[in-house]
XYZ file of C-alpha atoms in Angstrom:
758
model
C -36.671 -26.635 -12.219
C -37.532 -23.189 -10.945
C -37.366 -19.616 -12.102
C -34.440 -17.864 -10.452
C -31.480 -15.627 -11.190
C -28.373 -17.243 -12.604
C -25.041 -15.802 -13.458
C -25.117 -14.349 -16.955
C -22.157 -13.903 -19.225
C -21.393 -10.488 -17.763
C -20.606 -12.076 -14.434
C -23.859 -10.920 -12.825
C -27.306 -12.544 -12.929
C -30.015 -12.571 -15.579
C -33.696 -12.756 -14.704
C -35.913 -15.657 -15.694
C -33.367 -18.197 -16.903
C -34.372 -21.736 -15.841
C -31.798 -23.413 -13.675
C -31.429 -26.054 -11.057
C -31.069 -24.945 -7.461
C -29.657 -26.550 -4.386
C -31.443 -26.732 -1.057
C -29.355 -23.770 0.047
C -30.580 -21.750 -2.925
C -27.251 -21.513 -4.729
C -27.964 -21.254 -8.449
C -26.162 -23.304 -11.025
C -26.508 -23.509 -14.777
C -29.092 -25.996 -15.985
C -27.840 -28.970 -17.949
C -28.575 -28.699 -21.650
C -29.206 -24.959 -21.294
C -27.096 -22.188 -22.776
C -24.078 -21.612 -20.536
C -20.961 -19.495 -20.747
C -17.736 -20.741 -22.298
C -16.001 -20.734 -18.917
C -18.668 -23.081 -17.507
C -18.566 -25.417 -20.493
C -14.787 -25.564 -20.322
C -14.818 -26.162 -16.566
C -17.477 -28.882 -16.899
C -15.473 -30.746 -19.539
C -12.276 -30.501 -17.489
C -14.027 -31.565 -14.299
C -15.633 -34.584 -15.956
C -12.444 -35.511 -17.870
C -9.790 -34.627 -15.310
C -6.981 -36.901 -16.467
C -7.331 -35.728 -20.064
C -7.277 -32.074 -19.024
C -4.273 -32.569 -16.728
C -2.435 -34.595 -19.375
C -3.048 -31.984 -22.072
C -1.827 -29.178 -19.796
C 1.337 -31.031 -18.753
C 2.048 -31.951 -22.381
C 1.583 -28.360 -23.565
C 3.887 -26.986 -20.872
C 6.515 -29.631 -21.687
C 6.293 -28.952 -25.427
C 6.648 -25.199 -24.855
C 9.679 -25.697 -22.613
C 11.425 -28.094 -24.995
C 10.653 -26.081 -28.128
C 11.643 -22.825 -26.457
C 14.843 -24.348 -25.122
C 15.779 -25.674 -28.553
C 15.018 -22.350 -30.233
C 16.817 -20.298 -27.585
C 15.931 -16.774 -26.567
C 16.858 -14.154 -29.133
C 18.360 -11.081 -27.502
C 17.634 -7.581 -28.769
C 20.568 -5.954 -30.538
C 21.790 -2.425 -30.084
C 20.365 -1.674 -33.526
C 16.907 -2.629 -32.259
C 17.034 -0.323 -29.259
C 18.344 2.986 -30.549
C 16.189 6.108 -30.324
C 16.732 9.802 -30.960
C 20.065 11.209 -32.089
C 22.037 8.266 -30.694
C 19.808 5.904 -32.664
C 20.493 7.900 -35.826
C 24.244 7.680 -35.152
C 23.907 3.897 -35.009
C 22.073 3.834 -38.336
C 24.863 5.788 -40.038
C 27.667 3.614 -38.641
C 25.888 0.424 -39.714
C 25.073 1.772 -43.172
C 28.648 2.903 -43.845
C 30.472 -0.012 -42.235
C 31.854 1.923 -39.275
C 30.518 -0.197 -36.393
C 33.491 -0.518 -34.026
C 34.621 -4.010 -33.011
C 34.048 -5.231 -29.486
C 37.028 -4.649 -27.223
C 38.453 -5.932 -23.985
C 41.008 -4.432 -21.619
C 43.405 -6.525 -19.546
C 44.176 -4.570 -16.394
C 47.317 -5.406 -14.405
C 47.630 -4.023 -10.862
C 49.268 -5.013 -7.583
C 47.228 -7.117 -5.186
C 48.703 -5.064 -2.354
C 51.308 -2.353 -1.922
C 53.238 -0.747 -4.769
C 53.174 -2.238 -8.253
C 56.326 -4.136 -9.247
C 56.784 -2.568 -12.694
C 59.189 -5.228 -13.933
C 56.753 -7.985 -13.012
C 53.890 -5.988 -14.541
C 55.795 -5.570 -17.816
C 56.487 -9.306 -17.956
C 52.807 -10.010 -17.269
C 51.746 -7.540 -19.996
C 54.073 -9.276 -22.456
C 52.655 -12.667 -21.468
C 49.093 -11.374 -21.879
C 49.941 -10.004 -25.320
C 51.482 -13.298 -26.429
C 48.613 -15.422 -25.136
C 45.878 -13.149 -26.526
C 47.443 -13.033 -29.989
C 47.238 -16.809 -30.125
C 43.456 -16.912 -29.572
C 41.101 -17.337 -32.518
C 38.604 -14.963 -30.874
C 41.104 -12.075 -30.957
C 41.579 -9.777 -33.960
C 44.432 -7.761 -32.520
C 46.282 -6.699 -29.389
C 47.438 -3.127 -28.810
C 50.552 -1.866 -27.081
C 50.497 -1.953 -23.296
C 49.755 1.399 -21.610
C 50.959 2.642 -18.236
C 48.767 4.803 -16.008
C 49.879 8.330 -15.127
C 50.668 7.340 -11.534
C 52.459 4.130 -12.638
C 50.057 2.011 -10.574
C 48.574 -0.009 -13.443
C 49.219 -1.453 -16.893
C 46.523 -1.903 -19.522
C 46.590 -4.148 -22.594
C 43.820 -3.366 -25.145
C 42.361 -6.301 -27.099
C 39.955 -6.363 -30.052
C 37.503 -9.205 -30.731
C 36.760 -10.837 -34.046
C 33.189 -11.255 -35.282
C 29.873 -9.736 -34.252
C 30.481 -7.057 -31.577
C 27.225 -7.968 -29.849
C 28.364 -11.546 -29.218
C 31.502 -10.658 -27.304
C 30.082 -12.181 -24.105
C 29.981 -15.555 -25.869
C 33.676 -15.275 -26.816
C 35.155 -13.918 -23.606
C 35.749 -17.343 -22.014
C 39.143 -18.118 -23.654
C 40.335 -14.570 -22.910
C 39.406 -14.948 -19.242
C 41.233 -18.286 -19.123
C 44.359 -16.701 -20.598
C 44.170 -13.906 -18.032
C 43.862 -16.403 -15.168
C 46.910 -18.318 -16.410
C 49.012 -15.134 -16.404
C 47.719 -14.319 -12.905
C 48.725 -17.783 -11.661
C 52.239 -17.229 -13.007
C 52.402 -13.854 -11.233
C 50.910 -14.367 -7.745
C 51.659 -10.794 -6.630
C 49.636 -9.262 -9.443
C 45.954 -8.865 -10.151
C 45.178 -9.633 -13.812
C 41.569 -8.940 -14.768
C 39.461 -8.290 -17.843
C 37.232 -5.229 -18.268
C 35.426 -4.690 -21.552
C 32.463 -5.486 -23.752
C 32.582 -9.246 -23.261
C 33.476 -9.424 -19.563
C 31.035 -6.686 -18.512
C 28.105 -8.180 -20.424
C 28.857 -11.653 -19.117
C 29.206 -10.404 -15.544
C 25.895 -8.548 -15.734
C 24.109 -11.560 -17.243
C 25.492 -13.763 -14.470
C 24.270 -11.299 -11.843
C 20.802 -11.154 -13.413
C 20.668 -14.955 -13.389
C 21.760 -15.008 -9.756
C 19.087 -12.479 -8.831
C 16.421 -14.436 -10.697
C 17.456 -17.594 -8.842
C 17.195 -15.737 -5.531
C 13.710 -14.525 -6.432
C 12.618 -18.064 -7.271
C 14.141 -19.489 -4.106
C 12.340 -17.064 -1.795
C 9.080 -16.322 -3.628
C 7.874 -19.934 -3.806
C 8.091 -20.831 -0.086
C 6.816 -17.385 0.955
C 3.826 -17.743 -1.357
C 3.135 -21.252 -0.081
C 3.162 -20.101 3.540
C 0.766 -17.229 2.797
C -1.636 -19.551 1.007
C -1.491 -22.041 3.870
C -2.624 -19.229 6.158
C -5.397 -18.352 3.679
C -6.658 -21.922 3.187
C -5.574 -23.741 6.343
C -4.608 -26.801 4.288
C -1.409 -27.766 2.493
C -2.877 -29.143 -0.755
C -5.214 -26.181 -1.189
C -2.210 -23.901 -0.763
C -0.015 -25.925 -3.116
C -2.473 -26.001 -6.049
C -2.247 -22.244 -6.908
C 1.538 -22.321 -6.541
C 1.774 -25.361 -8.812
C -0.444 -23.745 -11.451
C 1.503 -20.495 -11.326
C 4.835 -22.299 -11.586
C 3.774 -24.353 -14.607
C 2.403 -21.191 -16.230
C 5.774 -19.492 -15.739
C 7.708 -22.457 -17.138
C 5.423 -22.732 -20.152
C 5.710 -18.980 -20.734
C 9.506 -19.162 -20.655
C 9.347 -21.639 -23.517
C 6.709 -19.728 -25.464
C 8.646 -16.497 -25.205
C 11.750 -18.296 -26.440
C 9.836 -19.089 -29.625
C 8.250 -15.649 -29.968
C 11.547 -13.863 -29.281
C 12.594 -14.619 -32.854
C 10.049 -11.937 -33.805
C 10.105 -9.789 -30.629
C 13.603 -10.118 -29.119
C 14.338 -10.039 -25.405
C 15.530 -6.594 -24.239
C 17.213 -8.203 -21.248
C 14.448 -8.241 -18.614
C 11.761 -10.387 -20.250
C 12.443 -13.473 -18.135
C 12.348 -11.423 -14.922
C 8.990 -9.991 -15.975
C 7.610 -13.464 -16.757
C 8.756 -14.759 -13.375
C 7.414 -11.831 -11.369
C 4.104 -11.249 -13.175
C 3.495 -14.955 -13.741
C 3.819 -15.923 -10.091
C 1.653 -12.980 -9.024
C -1.292 -13.370 -11.422
C -0.990 -17.158 -11.628
C -1.476 -17.513 -7.887
C -4.160 -14.809 -7.869
C -6.326 -16.406 -10.549
C -6.094 -19.856 -8.986
C -6.694 -18.433 -5.523
C -9.931 -16.705 -6.553
C -11.184 -19.848 -8.298
C -10.276 -22.277 -5.515
C -11.683 -20.000 -2.837
C -15.046 -19.707 -4.618
C -15.226 -23.465 -5.235
C -14.572 -24.185 -1.539
C -17.164 -21.606 -0.580
C -19.808 -23.291 -2.727
C -18.929 -26.770 -1.437
C -19.307 -25.448 2.099
C -22.878 -24.458 1.181
C -23.667 -28.051 0.245
C -23.025 -28.213 -3.502
C -21.409 -31.279 -5.035
C -17.950 -30.866 -6.481
C -19.059 -30.545 -10.156
C -21.776 -28.034 -9.301
C -19.386 -26.055 -7.096
C -16.856 -25.949 -9.919
C -19.534 -24.705 -12.338
C -20.572 -21.884 -10.009
C -16.917 -20.953 -9.520
C -16.512 -20.942 -13.318
C -19.584 -18.711 -13.772
C -18.390 -16.163 -11.242
C -14.679 -16.272 -10.473
C -13.880 -17.959 -13.783
C -15.556 -15.193 -15.744
C -13.832 -12.557 -13.601
C -10.498 -14.257 -14.329
C -11.152 -13.900 -18.063
C -12.070 -10.225 -17.764
C -9.131 -9.564 -15.465
C -6.692 -11.453 -17.693
C -7.718 -9.542 -20.774
C -7.670 -6.254 -18.830
C -4.054 -6.881 -17.809
C -3.151 -7.974 -21.348
C -4.812 -4.897 -22.847
C -2.928 -2.652 -20.447
C 0.366 -4.303 -21.329
C -0.409 -3.980 -25.031
C -0.177 -0.241 -24.463
C 3.616 -0.640 -24.407
C 3.568 -1.421 -28.130
C 2.540 2.201 -28.700
C 6.013 3.279 -27.525
C 7.431 1.644 -30.649
C 10.788 0.413 -29.361
C 12.377 -2.943 -28.665
C 12.483 -2.654 -24.873
C 8.759 -2.092 -24.414
C 7.757 -4.456 -27.200
C 9.741 -7.251 -25.563
C 8.390 -6.540 -22.074
C 4.822 -6.271 -23.389
C 5.090 -9.575 -25.229
C 6.547 -11.359 -22.197
C 3.862 -9.975 -19.882
C 0.962 -10.748 -22.220
C 2.151 -14.313 -22.783
C 2.424 -15.184 -19.098
C -0.898 -13.530 -18.180
C -2.786 -15.393 -20.911
C -1.077 -18.695 -20.061
C -1.919 -18.263 -16.354
C -5.501 -17.412 -17.279
C -5.761 -20.486 -19.518
C -4.435 -22.732 -16.761
C -6.940 -21.476 -14.209
C -9.818 -22.116 -16.626
C -8.750 -25.567 -17.813
C -6.465 -27.667 -15.655
C -7.567 -26.076 -12.359
C -11.180 -27.394 -12.585
C -9.710 -30.802 -13.404
C -7.496 -30.732 -10.314
C -10.387 -29.603 -8.127
C -12.613 -32.378 -9.466
C -9.924 -35.008 -9.034
C -9.003 -33.906 -5.534
C -12.546 -33.275 -4.279
C -12.528 -32.978 -0.498
C -8.910 -34.119 -0.422
C -7.931 -30.566 -1.350
C -8.546 -29.728 2.315
C -5.827 -32.130 3.458
C -3.585 -32.143 5.363
C -5.122 -29.517 7.599
C -3.157 -27.061 9.717
C -5.196 -27.306 12.956
C -5.466 -23.677 14.109
C -5.505 -22.180 10.617
C -8.119 -24.665 9.433
C -10.515 -23.686 12.195
C -10.132 -20.049 11.243
C -10.603 -20.522 7.483
C -13.217 -23.288 7.424
C -15.952 -21.206 9.066
C -17.584 -19.804 5.945
C -20.614 -18.422 7.766
C -18.825 -16.352 10.379
C -19.509 -12.621 10.531
C -16.703 -10.653 8.827
C -16.449 -8.189 11.707
C -13.038 -6.784 10.840
C -13.978 -5.880 7.285
C -17.330 -4.440 8.346
C -15.569 -2.242 10.871
C -13.063 -1.050 8.277
C -15.882 -0.306 5.835
C -17.998 1.620 8.311
C -16.546 5.117 7.588
C -17.021 4.667 3.832
C -20.591 3.388 4.231
C -21.766 5.831 6.899
C -19.801 8.959 5.906
C -19.011 8.511 2.209
C -18.398 12.184 1.331
C -15.877 12.836 4.085
C -14.186 9.448 3.600
C -13.859 9.919 -0.143
C -12.541 13.466 0.212
C -9.905 12.585 2.791
C -8.700 9.429 1.007
C -8.487 11.090 -2.415
C -6.620 14.041 -0.908
C -4.141 11.670 0.779
C -3.477 9.792 -2.467
C -3.124 13.075 -4.357
C -0.519 14.291 -1.844
C 1.377 11.021 -2.241
C 1.269 11.505 -6.032
C 2.713 15.045 -5.925
C 6.416 13.956 -6.083
C 5.661 12.459 -9.514
C 5.929 15.998 -10.896
C 9.642 16.014 -10.029
C 10.414 12.575 -11.474
C 13.803 12.357 -13.210
C 14.564 9.544 -15.631
C 17.776 7.852 -16.707
C 18.856 4.411 -17.818
C 20.814 2.185 -15.495
C 24.562 2.423 -16.101
C 27.719 0.796 -14.807
C 27.652 3.326 -11.964
C 24.332 1.825 -10.790
C 25.404 -1.813 -10.605
C 26.323 -3.394 -7.245
C 29.900 -2.487 -6.389
C 30.503 -5.965 -4.947
C 30.317 -7.489 -8.445
C 33.870 -8.520 -9.342
C 33.702 -7.123 -12.875
C 32.394 -3.775 -11.559
C 35.240 -3.626 -9.043
C 37.622 -4.219 -11.946
C 35.901 -1.439 -13.890
C 36.292 0.953 -10.946
C 40.005 0.159 -10.684
C 40.455 0.672 -14.435
C 38.677 4.040 -14.604
C 40.527 5.248 -11.496
C 43.885 4.470 -13.129
C 42.844 5.369 -16.693
C 40.147 8.120 -16.678
C 40.105 8.045 -20.463
C 38.557 4.581 -20.291
C 35.216 5.938 -19.120
C 32.430 5.410 -21.659
C 33.159 7.625 -24.646
C 30.915 9.936 -26.647
C 30.907 8.743 -30.246
C 30.715 11.570 -32.770
C 29.266 10.440 -36.100
C 29.352 12.751 -39.112
C 27.869 12.253 -42.585
C 28.830 14.601 -45.386
C 26.830 15.542 -48.440
C 28.060 13.994 -51.722
C 31.158 15.809 -52.952
C 31.722 17.708 -49.693
C 33.784 15.145 -47.767
C 36.946 17.285 -47.502
C 35.057 20.331 -46.249
C 33.173 18.185 -43.728
C 36.372 16.526 -42.496
C 37.994 19.913 -41.993
C 35.004 21.048 -39.924
C 35.221 17.855 -37.850
C 38.915 18.517 -37.203
C 38.003 22.013 -36.025
C 35.432 20.494 -33.642
C 38.008 18.058 -32.264
C 40.448 20.916 -31.674
C 37.809 22.608 -29.506
C 37.136 19.321 -27.671
C 40.860 18.983 -26.974
C 40.904 22.213 -24.984
C 37.509 21.819 -23.323
C 37.518 21.365 -19.529
C 34.949 18.503 -19.661
C 36.999 16.211 -21.934
C 40.281 14.326 -21.650
C 43.040 15.909 -23.682
C 43.979 12.894 -25.790
C 44.434 12.791 -29.545
C 41.369 10.909 -30.878
C 41.482 8.695 -33.951
C 39.074 9.578 -36.771
C 37.784 6.667 -38.837
C 36.326 7.192 -42.313
C 34.043 5.001 -44.387
C 35.252 3.411 -47.611
C 33.578 6.087 -49.743
C 34.840 8.903 -47.522
C 31.403 10.281 -46.705
C 31.023 9.127 -43.093
C 33.338 9.672 -40.123
C 33.372 8.453 -36.537
C 35.557 9.491 -33.620
C 35.409 8.847 -29.868
C 35.951 11.625 -27.339
C 35.902 10.963 -23.623
C 34.683 12.826 -20.584
C 36.527 11.522 -17.495
C 33.310 11.143 -15.497
C 30.657 8.492 -15.025
C 28.202 8.326 -17.913
C 25.235 9.416 -15.780
C 27.046 12.223 -13.966
C 26.143 15.881 -14.444
C 29.577 16.545 -15.953
C 29.119 13.813 -18.574
C 25.708 15.219 -19.513
C 27.146 18.734 -19.704
C 29.877 17.414 -21.998
C 27.245 15.807 -24.242
C 25.274 19.052 -24.370
C 28.447 20.948 -25.258
C 28.953 18.643 -28.248
C 25.348 18.657 -29.418
C 24.401 22.261 -28.750
C 27.621 24.193 -29.249
C 30.746 22.564 -30.690
C 29.274 20.473 -33.522
C 26.529 22.923 -34.645
C 29.153 25.679 -34.987
C 31.602 23.544 -36.955
C 30.156 20.567 -38.819
C 26.714 22.146 -38.711
C 27.976 25.069 -40.824
C 28.819 22.775 -43.761
C 25.969 22.555 -46.270
C 24.289 19.130 -46.262
C 26.434 17.733 -43.438
C 24.762 15.768 -40.639
C 26.111 14.995 -37.200
C 24.909 12.801 -34.316
C 26.405 11.850 -30.967
C 26.034 8.363 -29.501
C 27.510 6.607 -26.470
C 26.274 5.639 -23.008
C 25.465 9.186 -21.914
C 23.702 9.973 -25.187
C 21.730 6.714 -25.058
C 20.678 7.567 -21.515
C 19.469 11.085 -22.298
C 17.767 10.113 -25.567
C 15.885 7.192 -24.056
C 14.603 9.261 -21.132
C 13.328 11.866 -23.602
C 11.752 9.101 -25.681
C 9.871 7.694 -22.683
C 8.538 11.113 -21.684
C 7.380 11.682 -25.256
C 5.596 8.344 -25.533
C 4.122 8.162 -22.023
C 1.030 10.320 -22.771
C 0.250 8.204 -25.861
C 0.536 4.975 -23.881
C -1.620 6.325 -21.057
C -4.293 7.453 -23.525
C -4.273 4.084 -25.291
C -4.578 2.112 -22.042
C -7.329 4.328 -20.654
C -9.382 4.129 -23.846
C -9.207 0.347 -24.198
C -9.816 -0.163 -20.486
C -12.902 2.039 -20.659
C -14.304 0.035 -23.591
C -13.609 -3.291 -21.866
C -15.083 -2.296 -18.511
C -18.140 -0.666 -20.073
C -18.815 -3.803 -22.121
C -18.189 -6.187 -19.214
C -20.383 -4.454 -16.639
C -22.778 -2.784 -19.104
C -22.076 0.487 -17.276
C -20.424 3.677 -18.443
C -20.210 4.885 -14.843
C -18.389 1.768 -13.609
C -15.908 2.149 -16.479
C -15.233 5.833 -15.784
C -14.877 5.417 -12.024
C -12.606 2.404 -12.500
C -10.285 4.450 -14.697
C -10.260 7.423 -12.321
C -9.639 5.328 -9.207
C -6.893 3.213 -10.720
C -5.200 6.213 -12.338
C -5.032 7.892 -8.938
C -3.670 4.708 -7.382
C -0.946 4.412 -10.048
C 0.099 8.052 -9.623
C 0.367 7.564 -5.857
C 2.663 4.577 -6.447
C 4.806 6.700 -8.789
C 5.089 9.366 -6.126
C 6.261 6.819 -3.578
C 8.819 5.483 -6.077
C 10.236 8.987 -6.512
C 10.370 9.544 -2.747
C 12.273 6.298 -2.202
C 14.771 6.308 -5.070
C 15.410 9.962 -5.890
C 16.331 10.628 -2.282
C 18.832 8.852 -0.066
C 16.807 8.239 3.113
C 15.976 4.639 2.100
C 19.459 3.616 0.929
C 20.295 1.759 4.129
C 16.893 0.058 4.261
C 16.910 -1.268 0.687
C 20.699 -1.519 0.234
C 21.245 0.776 -2.752
C 23.010 3.990 -3.656
C 20.678 6.621 -5.062
C 21.515 8.099 -8.444
C 18.806 10.717 -8.019
C 16.605 9.259 -10.729
C 14.137 6.541 -11.693
C 15.166 3.982 -14.326
C 13.985 5.442 -17.655
C 11.847 2.539 -18.866
C 10.148 1.910 -15.525
C 7.414 4.615 -15.431
C 5.852 3.488 -18.698
C 6.196 -0.199 -17.827
C 4.941 0.279 -14.281
C 1.941 2.294 -15.431
C 0.602 -0.409 -17.730
C 1.319 -3.213 -15.248
C -0.068 -1.309 -12.271
C -3.157 -0.332 -14.191
C -3.677 -3.906 -15.299
C -3.187 -5.367 -11.823
C -5.443 -2.697 -10.304
C -8.145 -3.665 -12.771
C -7.583 -7.261 -11.657
C -8.861 -6.532 -8.146
C -11.411 -4.022 -9.387
C -13.078 -6.617 -11.604
C -13.357 -9.173 -8.783
C -14.710 -6.701 -6.240
C -17.191 -4.965 -8.563
C -18.375 -8.356 -9.843
C -19.265 -9.356 -6.273
C -20.976 -5.996 -5.655
C -22.952 -6.297 -8.878
C -23.907 -9.844 -7.980
C -25.367 -8.575 -4.697
C -27.085 -5.591 -6.369
C -28.744 -7.878 -8.910
C -30.262 -9.859 -6.059
C -32.224 -6.737 -5.056
C -30.004 -5.230 -2.368
C -29.542 -1.486 -2.071
C -26.206 -0.085 -3.223
C -24.977 0.324 0.347
C -25.915 -3.256 1.210
C -24.443 -4.559 -2.049
C -21.168 -2.711 -1.458
C -20.932 -4.112 2.048
C -21.784 -7.639 0.920
C -19.523 -7.551 -2.126
C -16.476 -6.190 -0.346
C -16.780 -8.223 2.857
C -17.369 -11.445 0.921
C -14.320 -10.844 -1.279
C -12.080 -9.021 1.211
C -10.465 -12.167 2.573
C -9.480 -13.576 -0.792
C -8.487 -10.144 -2.150
C -6.294 -9.591 0.894
C -4.684 -13.004 0.537
C -4.053 -12.356 -3.153
C -2.641 -8.907 -2.401
C -0.315 -10.296 0.271
C 0.933 -12.888 -2.231
C 1.572 -10.205 -4.838
C 3.258 -7.839 -2.393
C 5.463 -10.685 -1.136
C 6.508 -11.717 -4.649
C 7.248 -8.122 -5.635
C 9.003 -7.406 -2.337
C 11.459 -10.228 -3.083
C 12.477 -8.342 -6.228
C 12.921 -5.197 -4.123
C 15.693 -7.024 -2.226
C 17.663 -7.922 -5.369
C 20.902 -6.188 -6.267
C 20.071 -4.874 -9.754
C 18.646 -1.347 -9.585
C 15.978 -1.830 -12.246
C 14.632 -4.961 -10.518
C 14.756 -3.232 -7.129
C 12.802 -0.207 -8.358
C 10.296 -2.389 -10.187
C 9.714 -4.517 -7.095
C 9.196 -1.495 -4.819
C 6.873 0.216 -7.315
C 4.676 -2.824 -7.845
C 4.561 -3.817 -4.178
C 3.604 -0.292 -3.127
C 0.918 -0.039 -5.798
C -0.730 -3.344 -4.868
C -0.657 -2.415 -1.182
C -2.266 0.970 -1.872
C -4.803 -0.636 -4.173
C -5.838 -3.457 -1.842
C -6.077 -1.391 1.337
C -6.834 2.240 0.492
C -8.668 1.925 -2.807
C -10.756 -1.210 -2.200
C -11.651 -0.514 1.440
C -11.978 3.276 1.379
C -12.141 4.984 -2.035
C -14.231 2.489 -4.033
C -16.978 1.830 -1.444
C -17.435 5.503 -0.535
C -17.670 6.483 -4.220
C -20.151 3.710 -5.043
C -22.328 4.552 -2.046
C -22.421 8.206 -3.126
C -23.389 7.273 -6.682
C -26.030 4.789 -5.519
C -28.145 3.284 -8.291
C -26.393 5.499 -10.845
C -23.346 3.210 -10.619
C -24.946 0.873 -13.140
C -26.189 3.372 -15.722
C -27.375 2.648 -18.375
C -27.933 -1.050 -17.595
C -31.152 -2.267 -15.953
C -30.800 -3.273 -12.330
C -33.212 -4.039 -9.467
C -33.633 -1.013 -7.205
C -33.195 -1.445 -3.466
C -35.286 0.569 -1.036
C -32.388 2.828 -0.034
C -31.593 3.621 -3.677
C -35.220 4.465 -4.390
C -35.369 6.788 -1.403
C -32.073 8.438 -2.291
C -33.060 8.982 -5.918
C -36.334 10.644 -4.935
C -34.286 13.479 -3.407
C -31.804 13.737 -6.271
C -32.438 15.216 -9.696
C -30.420 13.274 -12.273
C -29.602 14.281 -15.828
C -29.686 10.819 -17.375
C -32.241 7.997 -17.380
C -31.976 5.446 -14.594
C -33.592 2.145 -15.533
């Protein structure tokens, strides 16, 4: 035994703790001595590998089976309403005025002019078949378009309106049978059930594409990083099992926090990214220690003390950031936060438990089979990291100029964030090659009144129903002559007690168009306030796709400052506690906030303009999806902290050994640059796959995350962080006690500081 420095529970090294040492001087925790939880867990797993592997496989299997049996509970419209449109939903549910789900059977010619006689026969056949279905409550009279090019048969569903997608199958079958009997006609369904089903199918297709491409791409990148197939496969295997287990766990939890529609995509994307990252850091450190001469158990323990502890800090940092979404207080962010937290914690647990067991069981076999050229490049642990030293040179030698230029560049990239416009995705944003969207386009072209309607909801005071109804009729008369609405006679529906009324009015434009928004503003700000609003005690609210869009964007902008404040505060507390440094915590927040804002600016440049449409295969709607900025901020901040924790841990490790700050920064960054770069490339590749998908929200999320990780790994870690830490010198670690290198001592003698430096 000898007196030396060993990793303490903060991820650095404590003085005077007795430990064993290897001939190469690598410290490891002494047996029987107090060790961290990560080391104890790794030691048990490494010495009981089959038990650890069996427990992990069993847990993943149980989660998958239990989650599959429970099913994933989807969020309802009632869970997701905000603002005035949310209030409209509350009134309709309270007074029994929720409209039934509906479907439209559109009949058009496959080519040429429509044969009206054949179309009328087909409409009659559709009516007869639909009336015979148990899923159908009623069938309306067939309508003919103004130009006589299409017939439309309206159909109402029975049962819960939000389960129309589950009931649309028999209706689609009936439509296909009519189409088969009329080969010259196109018979297609467009409505609540068919649209929801078509979108769900497209999301599933996109998710399958992401899985198909992300796994082999990740494996190839890791083979380049490790030079061996098994070493590359282990992180992918751990990440994949973490994702599968998280799918099952979220299925169980969704009974309490329902899925807003994107939870599984988030689990897949975040799970593969952090799952591979955590395993990559751990495996890389274990290989590094074995290359120094440690036995496999000792190498695993050192990896647990260093990378293992950093995984814990990083995992909780990401989870804390994602917890910020709960502050928004709505179903979308609560569901996304829950999905993200589950997969991050599961991935973290896997890297701390089953990964040490796999490493112990595989031993040196993890480096088989070797890829000849790549193995020679990766196996040389003692080679001089010339590339990274060259890239670091400006930050180390000219920190002030480097910091100023890099911060200015990121600030310029962040400027477009000021002009960010938000709106929810709508039917206008979905890929036009989707069959159900093509049907929707044909329907709205022939029947403009079938665009998404604005739903006016009115609630009268007790005893004032007649006066309120008269005011509503006056409002509808104004709507009927307004240039932004179709001039059709709307049907007013009243509640059983006569207090509540609903009526749909339609603007013949897409729900996200300027005209549709102007029509909504005309209702909310002019027509209704000057009619219904004049009746004492009467309340009005407008719902519908356009209203939902506007209200949710306003809701996000209102909640974003609260979420940012929450995330920054908790991140500060966590970083200050982990590194025992107020300065490290403050600089981490500042750096990562700047990085996130730069990513936002890039997102605005790409998607609010049209220059990238051909590159990424999308049509710009001039806005960013409403829920993305808040979601991206917490995820980007969490992932940025991921790299920050690993890099600063290595720098602190070097500083605790007595190096000057400049030397410690160089050692910490060059020693971690390879693994950080590999991890960043994996993340960028996974996110970039999502950028190629057809759904606009997934495309924007993929671009935003990929850009942020790229900025973080290259600009922040190689330029901003090292130049800032060199400028701060020994003050980086205030108020914790650290050994002082010669350069720090010399620098501090010329600098008057306002706080104690231990």
